Coordinates of C-alpha atoms and ligand atoms in Angstrom, one line a residue:
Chain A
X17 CA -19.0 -15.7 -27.3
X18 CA -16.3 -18.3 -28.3
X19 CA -14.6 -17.3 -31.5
X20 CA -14.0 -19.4 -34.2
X21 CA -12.6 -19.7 -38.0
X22 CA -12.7 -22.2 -40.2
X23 CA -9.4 -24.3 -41.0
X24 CA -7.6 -24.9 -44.1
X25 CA -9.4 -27.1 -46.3
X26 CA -7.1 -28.8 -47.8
X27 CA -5.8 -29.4 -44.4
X28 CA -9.0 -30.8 -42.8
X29 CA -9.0 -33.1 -45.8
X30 CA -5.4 -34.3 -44.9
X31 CA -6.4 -35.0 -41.6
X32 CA -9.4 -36.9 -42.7
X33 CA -8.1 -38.7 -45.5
X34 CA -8.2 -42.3 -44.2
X35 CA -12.0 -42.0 -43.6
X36 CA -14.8 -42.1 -46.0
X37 CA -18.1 -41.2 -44.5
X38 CA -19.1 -38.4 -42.2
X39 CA -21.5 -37.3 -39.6
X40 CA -21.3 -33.5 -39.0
X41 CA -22.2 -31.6 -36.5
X42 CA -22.7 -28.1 -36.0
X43 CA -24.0 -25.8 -33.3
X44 CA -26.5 -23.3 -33.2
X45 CA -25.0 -20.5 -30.7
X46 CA -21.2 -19.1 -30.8
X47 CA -20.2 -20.9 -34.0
X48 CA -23.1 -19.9 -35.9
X49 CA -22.8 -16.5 -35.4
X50 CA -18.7 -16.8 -36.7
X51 CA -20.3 -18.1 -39.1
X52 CA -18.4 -21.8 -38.5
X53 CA -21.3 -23.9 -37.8
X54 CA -24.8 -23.2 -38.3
X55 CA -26.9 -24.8 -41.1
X56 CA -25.6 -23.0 -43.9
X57 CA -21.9 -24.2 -43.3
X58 CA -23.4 -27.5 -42.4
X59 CA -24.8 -27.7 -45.6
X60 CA -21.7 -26.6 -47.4
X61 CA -19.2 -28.9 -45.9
X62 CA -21.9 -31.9 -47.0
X63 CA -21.4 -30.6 -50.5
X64 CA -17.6 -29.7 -51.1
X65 CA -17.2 -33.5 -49.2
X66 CA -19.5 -34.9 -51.4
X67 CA -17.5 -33.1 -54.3
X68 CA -14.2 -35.0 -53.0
X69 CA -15.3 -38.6 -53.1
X70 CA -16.5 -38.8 -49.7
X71 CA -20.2 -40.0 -48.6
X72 CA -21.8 -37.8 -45.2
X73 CA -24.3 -39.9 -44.0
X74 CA -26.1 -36.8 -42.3
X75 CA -25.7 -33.8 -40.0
X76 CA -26.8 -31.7 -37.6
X77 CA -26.7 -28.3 -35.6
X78 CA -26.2 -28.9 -32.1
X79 CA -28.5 -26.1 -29.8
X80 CA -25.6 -25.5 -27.9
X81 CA -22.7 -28.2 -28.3
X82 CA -20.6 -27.4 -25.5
X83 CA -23.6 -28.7 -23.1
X84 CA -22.7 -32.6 -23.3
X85 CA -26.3 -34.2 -21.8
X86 CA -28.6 -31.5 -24.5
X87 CA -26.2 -32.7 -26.8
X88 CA -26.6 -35.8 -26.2
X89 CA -30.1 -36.0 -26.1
X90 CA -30.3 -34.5 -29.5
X91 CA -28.3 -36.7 -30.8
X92 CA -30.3 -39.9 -30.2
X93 CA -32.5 -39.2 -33.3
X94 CA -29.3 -39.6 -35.4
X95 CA -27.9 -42.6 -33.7
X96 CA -28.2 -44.3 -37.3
X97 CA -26.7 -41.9 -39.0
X98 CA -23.9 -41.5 -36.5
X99 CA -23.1 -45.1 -36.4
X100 CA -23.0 -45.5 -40.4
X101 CA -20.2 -43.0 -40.3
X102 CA -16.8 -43.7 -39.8
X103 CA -15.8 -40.6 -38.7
X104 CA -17.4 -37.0 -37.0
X105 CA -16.3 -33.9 -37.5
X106 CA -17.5 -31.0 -35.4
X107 CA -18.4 -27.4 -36.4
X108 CA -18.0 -25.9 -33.2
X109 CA -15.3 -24.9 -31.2
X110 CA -12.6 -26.9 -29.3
X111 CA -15.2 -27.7 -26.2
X112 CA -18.4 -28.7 -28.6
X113 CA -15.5 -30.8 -30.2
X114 CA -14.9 -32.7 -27.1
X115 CA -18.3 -32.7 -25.8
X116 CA -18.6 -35.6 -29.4
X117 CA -15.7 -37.2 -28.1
X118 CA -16.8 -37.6 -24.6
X119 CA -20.3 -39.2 -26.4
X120 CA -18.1 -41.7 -28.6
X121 CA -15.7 -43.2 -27.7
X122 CA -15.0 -45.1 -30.2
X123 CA -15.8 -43.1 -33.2
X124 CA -12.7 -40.8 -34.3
X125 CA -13.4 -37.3 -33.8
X126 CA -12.2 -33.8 -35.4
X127 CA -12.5 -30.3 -35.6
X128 CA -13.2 -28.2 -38.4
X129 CA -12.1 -25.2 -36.8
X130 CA -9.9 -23.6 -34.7
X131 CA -11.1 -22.4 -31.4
X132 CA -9.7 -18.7 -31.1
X133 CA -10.9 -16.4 -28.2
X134 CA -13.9 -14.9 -26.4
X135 CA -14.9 -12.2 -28.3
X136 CA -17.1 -9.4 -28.4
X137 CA -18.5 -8.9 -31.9
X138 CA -18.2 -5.0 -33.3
X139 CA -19.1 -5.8 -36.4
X140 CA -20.7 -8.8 -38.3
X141 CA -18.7 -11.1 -37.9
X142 CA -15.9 -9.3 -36.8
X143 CA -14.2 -10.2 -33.2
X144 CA -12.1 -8.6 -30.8
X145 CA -11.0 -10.0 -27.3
X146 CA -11.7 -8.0 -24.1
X147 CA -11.6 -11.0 -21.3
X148 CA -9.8 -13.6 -21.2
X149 CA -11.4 -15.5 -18.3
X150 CA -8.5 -14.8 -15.7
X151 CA -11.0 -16.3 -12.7
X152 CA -10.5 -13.1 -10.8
X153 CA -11.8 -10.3 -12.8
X154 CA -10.1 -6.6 -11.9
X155 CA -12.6 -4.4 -13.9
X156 CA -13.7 -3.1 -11.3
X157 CA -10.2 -0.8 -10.7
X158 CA -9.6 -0.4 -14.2
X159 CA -12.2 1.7 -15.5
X160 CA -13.7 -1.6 -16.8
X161 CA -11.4 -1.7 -19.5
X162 CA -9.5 -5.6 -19.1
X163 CA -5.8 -4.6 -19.6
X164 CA -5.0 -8.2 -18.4
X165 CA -6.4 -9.0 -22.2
X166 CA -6.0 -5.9 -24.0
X167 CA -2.5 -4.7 -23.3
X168 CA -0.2 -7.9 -24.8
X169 CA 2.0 -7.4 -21.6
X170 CA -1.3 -8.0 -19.2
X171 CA 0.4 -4.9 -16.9
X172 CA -1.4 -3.4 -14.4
X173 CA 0.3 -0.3 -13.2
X174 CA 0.0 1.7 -16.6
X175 CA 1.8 1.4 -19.9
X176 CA 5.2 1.0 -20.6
X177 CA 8.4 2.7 -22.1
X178 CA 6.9 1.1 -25.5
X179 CA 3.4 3.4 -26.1
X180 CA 3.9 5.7 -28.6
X181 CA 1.2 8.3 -29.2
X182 CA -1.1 6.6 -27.6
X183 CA -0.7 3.0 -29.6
X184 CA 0.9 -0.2 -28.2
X185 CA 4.5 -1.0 -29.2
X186 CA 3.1 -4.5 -30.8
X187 CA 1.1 -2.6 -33.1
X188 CA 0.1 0.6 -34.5
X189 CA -3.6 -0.9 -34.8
X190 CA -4.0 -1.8 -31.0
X191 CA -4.5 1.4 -28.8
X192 CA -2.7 1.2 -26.1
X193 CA -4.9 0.0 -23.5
X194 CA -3.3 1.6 -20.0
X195 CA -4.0 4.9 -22.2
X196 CA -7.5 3.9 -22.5
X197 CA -7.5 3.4 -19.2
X198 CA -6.5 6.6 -18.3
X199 CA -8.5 8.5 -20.0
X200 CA -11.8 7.0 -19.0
X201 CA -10.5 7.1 -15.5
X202 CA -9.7 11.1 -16.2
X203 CA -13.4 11.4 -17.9
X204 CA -14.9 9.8 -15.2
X205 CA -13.0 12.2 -12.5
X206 CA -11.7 8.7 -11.0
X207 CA -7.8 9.1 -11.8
X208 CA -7.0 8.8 -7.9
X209 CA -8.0 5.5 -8.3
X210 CA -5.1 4.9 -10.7
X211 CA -2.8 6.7 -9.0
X212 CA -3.5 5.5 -5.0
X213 CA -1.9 2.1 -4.8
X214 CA 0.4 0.2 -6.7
X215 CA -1.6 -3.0 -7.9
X216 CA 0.1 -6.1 -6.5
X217 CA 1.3 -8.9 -8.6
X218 CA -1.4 -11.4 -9.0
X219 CA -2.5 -14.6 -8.0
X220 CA -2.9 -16.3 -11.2
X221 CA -3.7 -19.7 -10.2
X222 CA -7.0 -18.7 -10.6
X223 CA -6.9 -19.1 -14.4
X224 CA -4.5 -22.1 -14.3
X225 CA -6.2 -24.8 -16.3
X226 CA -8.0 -26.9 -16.0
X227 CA -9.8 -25.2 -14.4
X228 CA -13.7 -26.6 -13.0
X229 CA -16.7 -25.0 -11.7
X230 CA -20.2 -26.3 -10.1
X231 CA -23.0 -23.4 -9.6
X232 CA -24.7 -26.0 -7.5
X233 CA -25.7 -25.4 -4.6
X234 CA -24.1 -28.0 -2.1
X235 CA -26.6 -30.1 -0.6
X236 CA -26.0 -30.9 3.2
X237 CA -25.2 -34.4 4.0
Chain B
X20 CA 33.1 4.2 -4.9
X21 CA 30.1 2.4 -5.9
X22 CA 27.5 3.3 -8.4
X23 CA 24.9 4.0 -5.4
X24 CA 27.8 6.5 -3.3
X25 CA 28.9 8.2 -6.3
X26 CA 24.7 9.0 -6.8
X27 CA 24.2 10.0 -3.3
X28 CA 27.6 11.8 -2.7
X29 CA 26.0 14.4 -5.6
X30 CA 28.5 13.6 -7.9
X31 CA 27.7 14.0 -11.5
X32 CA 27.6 10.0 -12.4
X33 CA 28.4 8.3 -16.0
X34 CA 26.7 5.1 -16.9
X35 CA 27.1 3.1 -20.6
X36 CA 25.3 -0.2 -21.6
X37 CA 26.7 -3.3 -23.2
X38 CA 24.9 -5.6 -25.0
X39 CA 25.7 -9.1 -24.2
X40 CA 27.1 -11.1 -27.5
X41 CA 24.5 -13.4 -29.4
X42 CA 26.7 -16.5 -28.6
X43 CA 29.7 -17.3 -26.6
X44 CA 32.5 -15.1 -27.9
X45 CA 32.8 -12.8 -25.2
X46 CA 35.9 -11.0 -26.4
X47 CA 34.2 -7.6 -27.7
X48 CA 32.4 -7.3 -24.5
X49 CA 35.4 -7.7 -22.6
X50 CA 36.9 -5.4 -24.8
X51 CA 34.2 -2.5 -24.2
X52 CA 34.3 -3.4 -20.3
X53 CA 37.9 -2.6 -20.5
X54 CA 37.7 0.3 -22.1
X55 CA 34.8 2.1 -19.9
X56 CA 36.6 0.9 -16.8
X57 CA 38.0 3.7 -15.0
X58 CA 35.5 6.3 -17.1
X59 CA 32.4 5.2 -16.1
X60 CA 30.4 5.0 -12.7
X61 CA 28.7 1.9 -13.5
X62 CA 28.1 -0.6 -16.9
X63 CA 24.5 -1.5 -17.8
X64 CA 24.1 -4.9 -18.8
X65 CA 20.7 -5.0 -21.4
X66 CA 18.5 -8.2 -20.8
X67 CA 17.6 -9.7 -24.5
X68 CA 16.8 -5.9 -25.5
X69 CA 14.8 -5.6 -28.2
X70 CA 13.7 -9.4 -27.2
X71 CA 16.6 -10.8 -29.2
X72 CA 18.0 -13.4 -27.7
X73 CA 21.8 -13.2 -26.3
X74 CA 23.8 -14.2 -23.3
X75 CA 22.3 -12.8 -20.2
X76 CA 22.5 -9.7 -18.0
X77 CA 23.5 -11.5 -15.6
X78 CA 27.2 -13.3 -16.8
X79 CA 27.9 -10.3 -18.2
X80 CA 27.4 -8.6 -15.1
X81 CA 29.4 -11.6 -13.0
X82 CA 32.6 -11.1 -15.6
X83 CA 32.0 -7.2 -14.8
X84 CA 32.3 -7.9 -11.4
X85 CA 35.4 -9.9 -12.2
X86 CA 37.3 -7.2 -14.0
X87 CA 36.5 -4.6 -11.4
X88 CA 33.7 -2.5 -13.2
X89 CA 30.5 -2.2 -11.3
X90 CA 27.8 -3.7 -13.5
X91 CA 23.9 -2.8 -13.7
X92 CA 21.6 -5.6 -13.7
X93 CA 19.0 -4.9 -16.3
X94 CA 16.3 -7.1 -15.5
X95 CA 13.2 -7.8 -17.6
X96 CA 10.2 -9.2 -16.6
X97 CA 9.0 -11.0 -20.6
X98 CA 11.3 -14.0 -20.2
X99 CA 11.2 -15.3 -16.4
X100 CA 7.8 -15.6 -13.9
X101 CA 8.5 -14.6 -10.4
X102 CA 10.4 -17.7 -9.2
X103 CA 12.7 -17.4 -12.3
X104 CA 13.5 -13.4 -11.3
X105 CA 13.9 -13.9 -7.7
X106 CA 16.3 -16.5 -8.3
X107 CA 18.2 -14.4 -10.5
X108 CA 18.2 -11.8 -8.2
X109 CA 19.6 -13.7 -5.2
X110 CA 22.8 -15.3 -7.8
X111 CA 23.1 -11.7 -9.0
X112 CA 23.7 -10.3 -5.4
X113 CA 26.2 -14.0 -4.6
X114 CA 28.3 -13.1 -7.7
X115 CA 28.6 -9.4 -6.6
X116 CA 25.7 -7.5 -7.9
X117 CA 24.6 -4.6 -6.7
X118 CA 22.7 -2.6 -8.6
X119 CA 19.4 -3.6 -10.5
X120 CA 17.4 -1.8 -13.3
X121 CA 13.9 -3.5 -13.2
X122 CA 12.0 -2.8 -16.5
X123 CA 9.0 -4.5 -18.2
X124 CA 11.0 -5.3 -21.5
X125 CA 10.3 -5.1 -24.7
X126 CA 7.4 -8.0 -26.1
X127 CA 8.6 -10.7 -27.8
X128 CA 7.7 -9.4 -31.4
X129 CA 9.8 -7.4 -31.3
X130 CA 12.6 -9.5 -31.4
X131 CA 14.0 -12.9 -33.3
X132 CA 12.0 -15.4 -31.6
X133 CA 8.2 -14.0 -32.3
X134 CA 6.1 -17.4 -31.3
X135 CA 7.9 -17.4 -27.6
X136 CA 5.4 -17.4 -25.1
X137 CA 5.7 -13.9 -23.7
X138 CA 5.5 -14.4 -19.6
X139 CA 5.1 -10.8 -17.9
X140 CA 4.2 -12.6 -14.7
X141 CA 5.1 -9.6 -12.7
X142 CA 5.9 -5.9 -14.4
X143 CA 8.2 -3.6 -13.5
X144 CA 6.4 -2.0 -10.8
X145 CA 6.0 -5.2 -8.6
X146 CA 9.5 -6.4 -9.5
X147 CA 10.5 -3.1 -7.9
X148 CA 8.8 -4.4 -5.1
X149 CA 10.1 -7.2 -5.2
X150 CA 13.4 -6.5 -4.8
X151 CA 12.6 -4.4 -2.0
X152 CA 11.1 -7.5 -0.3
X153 CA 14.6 -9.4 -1.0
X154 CA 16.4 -6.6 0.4
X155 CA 14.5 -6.7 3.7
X156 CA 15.8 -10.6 4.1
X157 CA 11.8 -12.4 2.7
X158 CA 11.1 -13.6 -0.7
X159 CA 8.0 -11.6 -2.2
X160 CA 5.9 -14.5 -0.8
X161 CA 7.0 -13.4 2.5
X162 CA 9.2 -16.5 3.7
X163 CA 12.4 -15.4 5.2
X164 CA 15.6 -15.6 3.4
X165 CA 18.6 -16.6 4.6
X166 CA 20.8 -13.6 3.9
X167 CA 19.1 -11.2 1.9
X168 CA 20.3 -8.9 -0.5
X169 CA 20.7 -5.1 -0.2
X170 CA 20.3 -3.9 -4.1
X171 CA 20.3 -0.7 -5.2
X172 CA 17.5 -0.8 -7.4
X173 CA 15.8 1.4 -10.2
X174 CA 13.5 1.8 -12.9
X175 CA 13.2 3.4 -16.4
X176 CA 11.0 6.6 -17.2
X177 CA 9.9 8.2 -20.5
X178 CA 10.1 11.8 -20.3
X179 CA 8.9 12.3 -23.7
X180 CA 5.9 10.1 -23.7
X181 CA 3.2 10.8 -25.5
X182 CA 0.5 11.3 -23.4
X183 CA 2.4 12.2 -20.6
X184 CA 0.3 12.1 -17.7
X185 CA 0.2 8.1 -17.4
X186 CA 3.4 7.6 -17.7
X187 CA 3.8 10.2 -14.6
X188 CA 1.6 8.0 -12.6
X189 CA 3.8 4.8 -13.5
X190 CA 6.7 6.9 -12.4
X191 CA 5.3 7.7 -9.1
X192 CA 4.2 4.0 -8.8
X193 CA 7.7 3.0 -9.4
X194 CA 9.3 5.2 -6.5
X195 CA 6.1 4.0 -4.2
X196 CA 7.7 0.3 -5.3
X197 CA 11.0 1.0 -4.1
X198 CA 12.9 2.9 -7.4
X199 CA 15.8 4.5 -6.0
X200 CA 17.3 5.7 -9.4
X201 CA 16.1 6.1 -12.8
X202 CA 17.8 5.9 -15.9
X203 CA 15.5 7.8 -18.3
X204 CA 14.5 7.2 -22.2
X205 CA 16.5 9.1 -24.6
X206 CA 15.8 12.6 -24.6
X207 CA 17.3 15.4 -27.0
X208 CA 15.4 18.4 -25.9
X209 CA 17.2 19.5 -22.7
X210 CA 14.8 22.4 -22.4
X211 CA 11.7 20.0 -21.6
X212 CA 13.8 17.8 -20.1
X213 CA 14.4 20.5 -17.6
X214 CA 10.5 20.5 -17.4
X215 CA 10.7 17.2 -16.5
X216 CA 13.5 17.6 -13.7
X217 CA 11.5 20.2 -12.3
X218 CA 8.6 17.9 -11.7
X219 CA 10.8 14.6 -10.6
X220 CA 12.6 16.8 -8.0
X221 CA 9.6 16.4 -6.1
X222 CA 10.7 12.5 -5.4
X223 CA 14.1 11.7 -3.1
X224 CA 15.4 9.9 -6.4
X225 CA 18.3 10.3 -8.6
X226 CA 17.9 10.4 -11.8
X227 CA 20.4 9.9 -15.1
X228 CA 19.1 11.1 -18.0
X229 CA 19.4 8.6 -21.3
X230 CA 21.5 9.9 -24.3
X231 CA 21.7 8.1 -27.9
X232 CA 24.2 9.4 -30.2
X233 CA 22.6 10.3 -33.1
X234 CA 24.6 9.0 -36.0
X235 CA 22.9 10.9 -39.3
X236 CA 19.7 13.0 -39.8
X237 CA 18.5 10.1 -41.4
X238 CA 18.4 8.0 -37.9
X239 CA 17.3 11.1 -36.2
X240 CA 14.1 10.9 -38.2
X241 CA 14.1 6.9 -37.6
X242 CA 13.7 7.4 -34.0
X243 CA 10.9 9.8 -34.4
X244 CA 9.3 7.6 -36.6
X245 CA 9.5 4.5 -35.3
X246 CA 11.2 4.3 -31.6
X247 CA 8.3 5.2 -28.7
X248 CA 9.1 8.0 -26.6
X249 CA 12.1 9.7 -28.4
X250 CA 11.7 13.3 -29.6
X251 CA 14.9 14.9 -31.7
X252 CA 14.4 18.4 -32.5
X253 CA 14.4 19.4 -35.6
X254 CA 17.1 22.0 -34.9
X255 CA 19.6 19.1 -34.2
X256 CA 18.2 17.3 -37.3
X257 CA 18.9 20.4 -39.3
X258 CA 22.4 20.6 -37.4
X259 CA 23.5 17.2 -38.1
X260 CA 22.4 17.5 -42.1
X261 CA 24.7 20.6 -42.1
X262 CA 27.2 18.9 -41.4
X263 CA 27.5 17.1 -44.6
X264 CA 27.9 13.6 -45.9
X265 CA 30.3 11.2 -43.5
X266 CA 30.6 14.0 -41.0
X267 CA 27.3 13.1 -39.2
X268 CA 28.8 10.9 -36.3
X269 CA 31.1 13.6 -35.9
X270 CA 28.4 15.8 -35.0
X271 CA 26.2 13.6 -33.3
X272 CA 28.9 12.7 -31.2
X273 CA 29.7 16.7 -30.7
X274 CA 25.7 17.3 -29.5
X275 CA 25.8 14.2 -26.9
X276 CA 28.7 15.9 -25.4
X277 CA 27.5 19.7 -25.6
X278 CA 24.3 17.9 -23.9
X279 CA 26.2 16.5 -21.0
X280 CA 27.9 19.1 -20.4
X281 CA 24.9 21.4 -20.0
X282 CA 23.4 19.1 -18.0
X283 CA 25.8 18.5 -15.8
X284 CA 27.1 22.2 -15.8
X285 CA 23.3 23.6 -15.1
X286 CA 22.7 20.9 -12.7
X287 CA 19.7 19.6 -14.4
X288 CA 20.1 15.9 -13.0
X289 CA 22.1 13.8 -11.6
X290 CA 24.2 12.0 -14.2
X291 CA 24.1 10.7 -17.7
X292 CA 23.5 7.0 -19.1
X293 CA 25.0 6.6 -22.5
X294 CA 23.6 4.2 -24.7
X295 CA 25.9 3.6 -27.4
X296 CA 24.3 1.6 -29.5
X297 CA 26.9 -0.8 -31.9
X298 CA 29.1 2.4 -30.9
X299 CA 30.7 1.5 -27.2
X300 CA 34.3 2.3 -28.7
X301 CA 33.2 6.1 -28.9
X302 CA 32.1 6.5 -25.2
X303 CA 35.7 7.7 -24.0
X304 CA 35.7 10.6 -26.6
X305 CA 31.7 11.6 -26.0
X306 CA 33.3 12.1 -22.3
X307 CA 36.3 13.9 -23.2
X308 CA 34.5 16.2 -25.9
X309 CA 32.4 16.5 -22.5
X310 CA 35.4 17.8 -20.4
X311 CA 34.3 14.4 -18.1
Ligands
SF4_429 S1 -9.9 -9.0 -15.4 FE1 -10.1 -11.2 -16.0 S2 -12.2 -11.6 -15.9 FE2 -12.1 -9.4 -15.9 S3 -12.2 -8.8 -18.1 FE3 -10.1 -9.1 -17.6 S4 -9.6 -11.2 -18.1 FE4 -11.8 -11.0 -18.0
SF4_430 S1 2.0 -0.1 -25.2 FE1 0.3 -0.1 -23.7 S2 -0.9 -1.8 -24.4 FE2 1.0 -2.0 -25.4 S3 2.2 -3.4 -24.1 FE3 2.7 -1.3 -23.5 S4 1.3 -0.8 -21.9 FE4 0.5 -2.6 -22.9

C-alpha cells in the first residue's frame, strides 16, 4: 500500500491560512490503514479546525481516492457542501490529492499528508519499503528479496566494501540486503544463480516518470 | 615503467593515495606528489571519499600526469550516471590516464552533503565492464568510439568481510567484469591474509594489499568499531599500547613496515597500497623502515 504520515499541523495551518471553510476528504483504503485518512482522522481534523476559527462545511472518505471517475461519482452527493467551501484538503496521499484537483479546477486544493512509499505493513501501522515500482521487476534472480529498494545503493552484483557484519554501511538498523540475498540463495541451494553471471547495468527508463499504463485490451480498428 | 609493467614484470609494487584538497589550494597535494615521486609505483587519487566533497580524482590525476607521477583514477559510481563516468573516463585517458580503480563509493550519508541525491546508476561491477567496453574502441551502449582507451583497470576487495562468502562472489564478478588489479581493504592480520592470497591465486590478477597506519590503540579499536571490514588484532593493539603515551605513531608506523616487508619477503602478493590517511609526509620512512 501507499504510505503516508500526517504533516505538521501547524504547518498545514500555515498553508491554509488565507481560507476559512473546508471540505475534507479522506479515503477508505491505503490511508486509512496509516491511519491518515479514514473516518476517525476525518473527524478529528473537523474538530481541531473547528477549534482554530475555521468553519468545514463537511467531509468524506473517498472508497478509494486515487480512482478519479469512483471518486467522482461519490462526490456528487456533496456538491453543496464542496461548493460552500473555499478550500479542500485531502487525507490521502499525493495521487488521491490530485485525483480532487483534476475534479476542481477552480477550488484550491491541499494535502494533509505527505505521500512516503509503498510499503508492506509488519506491524500495525508500522511500514517498511520492499519495491519501489522500478517497471522491470528482478525478483525473480534475487531470491525475491528487491535489493533495487532495500540496499540504499540499488546494486546488483552483491554488497559492497561498506557491510559490516552483516548490516549496511547507512545504518546499523538496515541488514544488509545483498547478505540477505545470499543467504536465502545459500538456503535455498540456488547460490549458482548469484554467482553465474554478472547482472548488467539496467535499463532504467522503465521507471522514468511519468510513467502511464492502460490494461486495456486494444480494440482493432 | 608504468604502474601496469611494474605489476606484470613481478615486481613488488608501492602505491599511496592523496586526497584531493576541499577547495582550490592545491599546494599540499603537490607537495605529497613531490614527495612520493620517485618512491612509489603509482598515486591513487580518492573520488569524494567518505562522500565529502573535494576537487576530483580526476585534476588531481591530470596535475600527476604533469609532474611525472603515474596517477590512479579512483572512480565512484554515487556521484555521476553512466554518461557522466564514461565521459570522465575518455578525458581521463586524453589527459594521460592510465590506470582506473572502479569502486561503488561510499553513500552519501556518509559524508558533508547528506540530502544529495545519491545516483549509483551503474556499480562497480558494470563500471568494470564498462571500461572494458571503452578499451575495446565502443561506448557501453555499443557505438564505436573514435579512439578508444586502453586502461588498466581494477577493483577493491574486502578480505576481512564479515560474511565472507559474498563478498567472494563480488570478487569473482569483478575479475569476470574486466578487474585486472585489486587494491584490497585494510588488513592487519597477514596470517589470514595469506588465507586469502591462497584463494585469489586462483584468478590471473594482481593484487596489492591495503595497509592503514595505525596511529594509537585507541584508533585501532575505532576501526574495529566503526570502519566495515577492518580487523586489528588484538596483539598489535596490545603492541601499540605498550608502547606508551606519544610513542604510538612510532609504532604503528614500525608494524606497517614489519608488514610490508613480510609480505613482500614471503611473497604473499604482489605489492602494497598505503593509505596514509592526514599522514602522506610519513610514507617515505614506512618504505625505508621497510628496506623499500
Ligand atoms: S525489482 Fe523493481 S518491481 Fe521488483 S520488487 Fe524491486 S523495485 Fe519492485
Ligand atoms: S551494505 Fe549492503 S545494503 Fe548497504 S549499501 Fe552496501 S550492499 Fe547495499
Amino acid at each position: 500500500m501507499i504510505i503516508s504520515r500526517k504533516r505538521d499541523f501547524q504547518e498545514l495551518l500555515e498553508n491554509i491560512k488565507n481560507y476559512k471553510s473546508f471540505f475534507l476528504i479522506g479515503c477508505s483504503e491505503c490511508a486509512s490503514l496509516c491511519g491518515t485518512g479514514s473516518e476517525k482522522e476525518v473527524k478529528e481534523l473537523a474538530e481541531t479546525l473547528k477549534s482554530e476559527g475555521k468553519e468545514v462545511t463537511g467531509g468524506i472518505v473517498a472508497k478509494t481516492g486515487c480512482q478519479v471517475l469512483g471518486t467522482k461519482k461519490e462526490l456528487k452527493a456533496y456538491k453543496d457542501e464542496v461548493n460552500s467551501a473555499e478550500c479542500l484538503l485531502v487525507m490521502s496521499c499525493g495521487a488521491g490529492t490530485q485525483t480532487a484537483v483534476e475534479l476542481f479546477e477552480d477550488k484550491p486544493v491541499y494535502a494533509t499528508n505527505d505521500s512516503l512509499f509503498l510499503g508492506n505493513m509488519t506491524r500495525f501501522q508500522v511500514f517498511d519499503e520492499r519495491c519501489s515500482m522500478c517497471g522491470k521487476c528482478i525478483l525473480d534472480k534475487t531470491g525475491g528479496i528487491c535489493p533495487i529498494t532495500t540496499c540504499p545503493k540499488g546494486l546488483l552484483n552483491g554488497p559492497c566494501g561498506g557491510m559490516k557484519d552483516g548490516h549496511c554501511e547507512v545504518g546499523p538498523d538496515i541488514p544488509c540486503a545483498w547478505v540477505r540475498i545470499y543467504e536465502r540463495m545459500k538456503k535455498l541451494d540456488k547460490l549458482e544463480e548469484l554467482t553465474g553471471s554478472v547482472f548488467d547495468a539496467r535499463d532504467w527508463s522503465t521507471g522514468q516518470s511519468p510513467r502511464a499504463f492502460s490494461a486495456r485490451e486494444k480494440k482493432g480498428k | 615503467m608504468s604502474f601496469k609493467e611494474a605489476l606484470e614484470s613481478g615486481k613488488f609494487v608501492v602505491t599511496a593515495e592523496v586526497g584531493p584538497p576541499k577547495g582550490t589550494d592545491i599546494s599540499e597535494m603537490l607537495h605529497h606528489i613531490e614527495l612520493l615521486k620517485g618512491k612509489v609505483e603509482a598515486i591513487n587519487f580518492t573520488d569524494n571519499q567518505s562522500a565529502v566533497m573535494r576537487m576530483n580524482s580526476l585534476a588531481g590525476c591530470a596535475i600527476a600526469v604533469e609532474h611525472g607521477v603515474e596517477p590512479i583514477l579512483q572512480m565512484t559510481c554515487r556521484d555521476r550516471n553512466r554518461i557522466g563516468l564514461q565521459s570522465d573516463l575518455l578525458g581521463a585517458y586524453a589527459l594521460g590516464v592510465k590506470s582506473v580503480l572502479c569502486m561503488t563509493g561510499d553513500h552519501v550519508s556518509a559524508g558533508d552533503h547528506k540530502g544529495a541525491k545519491p545516483v549509483y546508476d551503474v556499480e562497480s561491477v558494470q563500471l568494470l565492464r564498462i571500461v572494458d567496453s571503452l578499451n575495446n574502441g565502443r561506448d557501453m551502449a555499443g557505438n564505436e568510439l573514435k579512439g578508444g582507451t586502453d586502461f588498466f583497470q581494477g577493483g577493491v576487495v574486502t578480505p576481512e568481510a564479515n560474511p565472507l562468502e559474498p563478498q567472494l562472489i563480488k570478487f569473482e564478478k569483478k575479475i569476470k567484469a574486466g578487474a585486472r588489479f585489486f587494491q584490497t581493504q585494510a588488513v592487519y592480520d597477514i596470517e589470514k591474509f595469506r588465507e586469502f592470497m591462497k584463494y585469489a591465486r586462483n584468478f590471473p590478477v594482481k593484487v596489492l594489499a591495503g595497509l592503514v597506519v595505525l596511529k594509537s590503540a585507541g584508533m585501532a579499536n575505532f576501526l574495529n568499531n566503526y570502519v566495515p571490514g577492518i580487523k586489528v588484532p588484538q596483539e598489535l593493539i596490545a603492541e601499540l599500547k605498550a608502547a606508551g603515551k606519544g610513542k604510538g605513531l612510532d609504532k604503528g608506523i614500525d608494524i606497517c613496515a614489519r608488514h610490508i616487508r613480510q609480505i613482500r619477503d614471503e611473497g604473499i602478493c604482489d605489492g602494497v597500497h598505503i593509505m596514509a590517511i592526514g599522514i602522506e609526509d610519513k610514507v617515505p620512512e614506512i618504505m625505508e623502515r621497510a628496506g623499500l
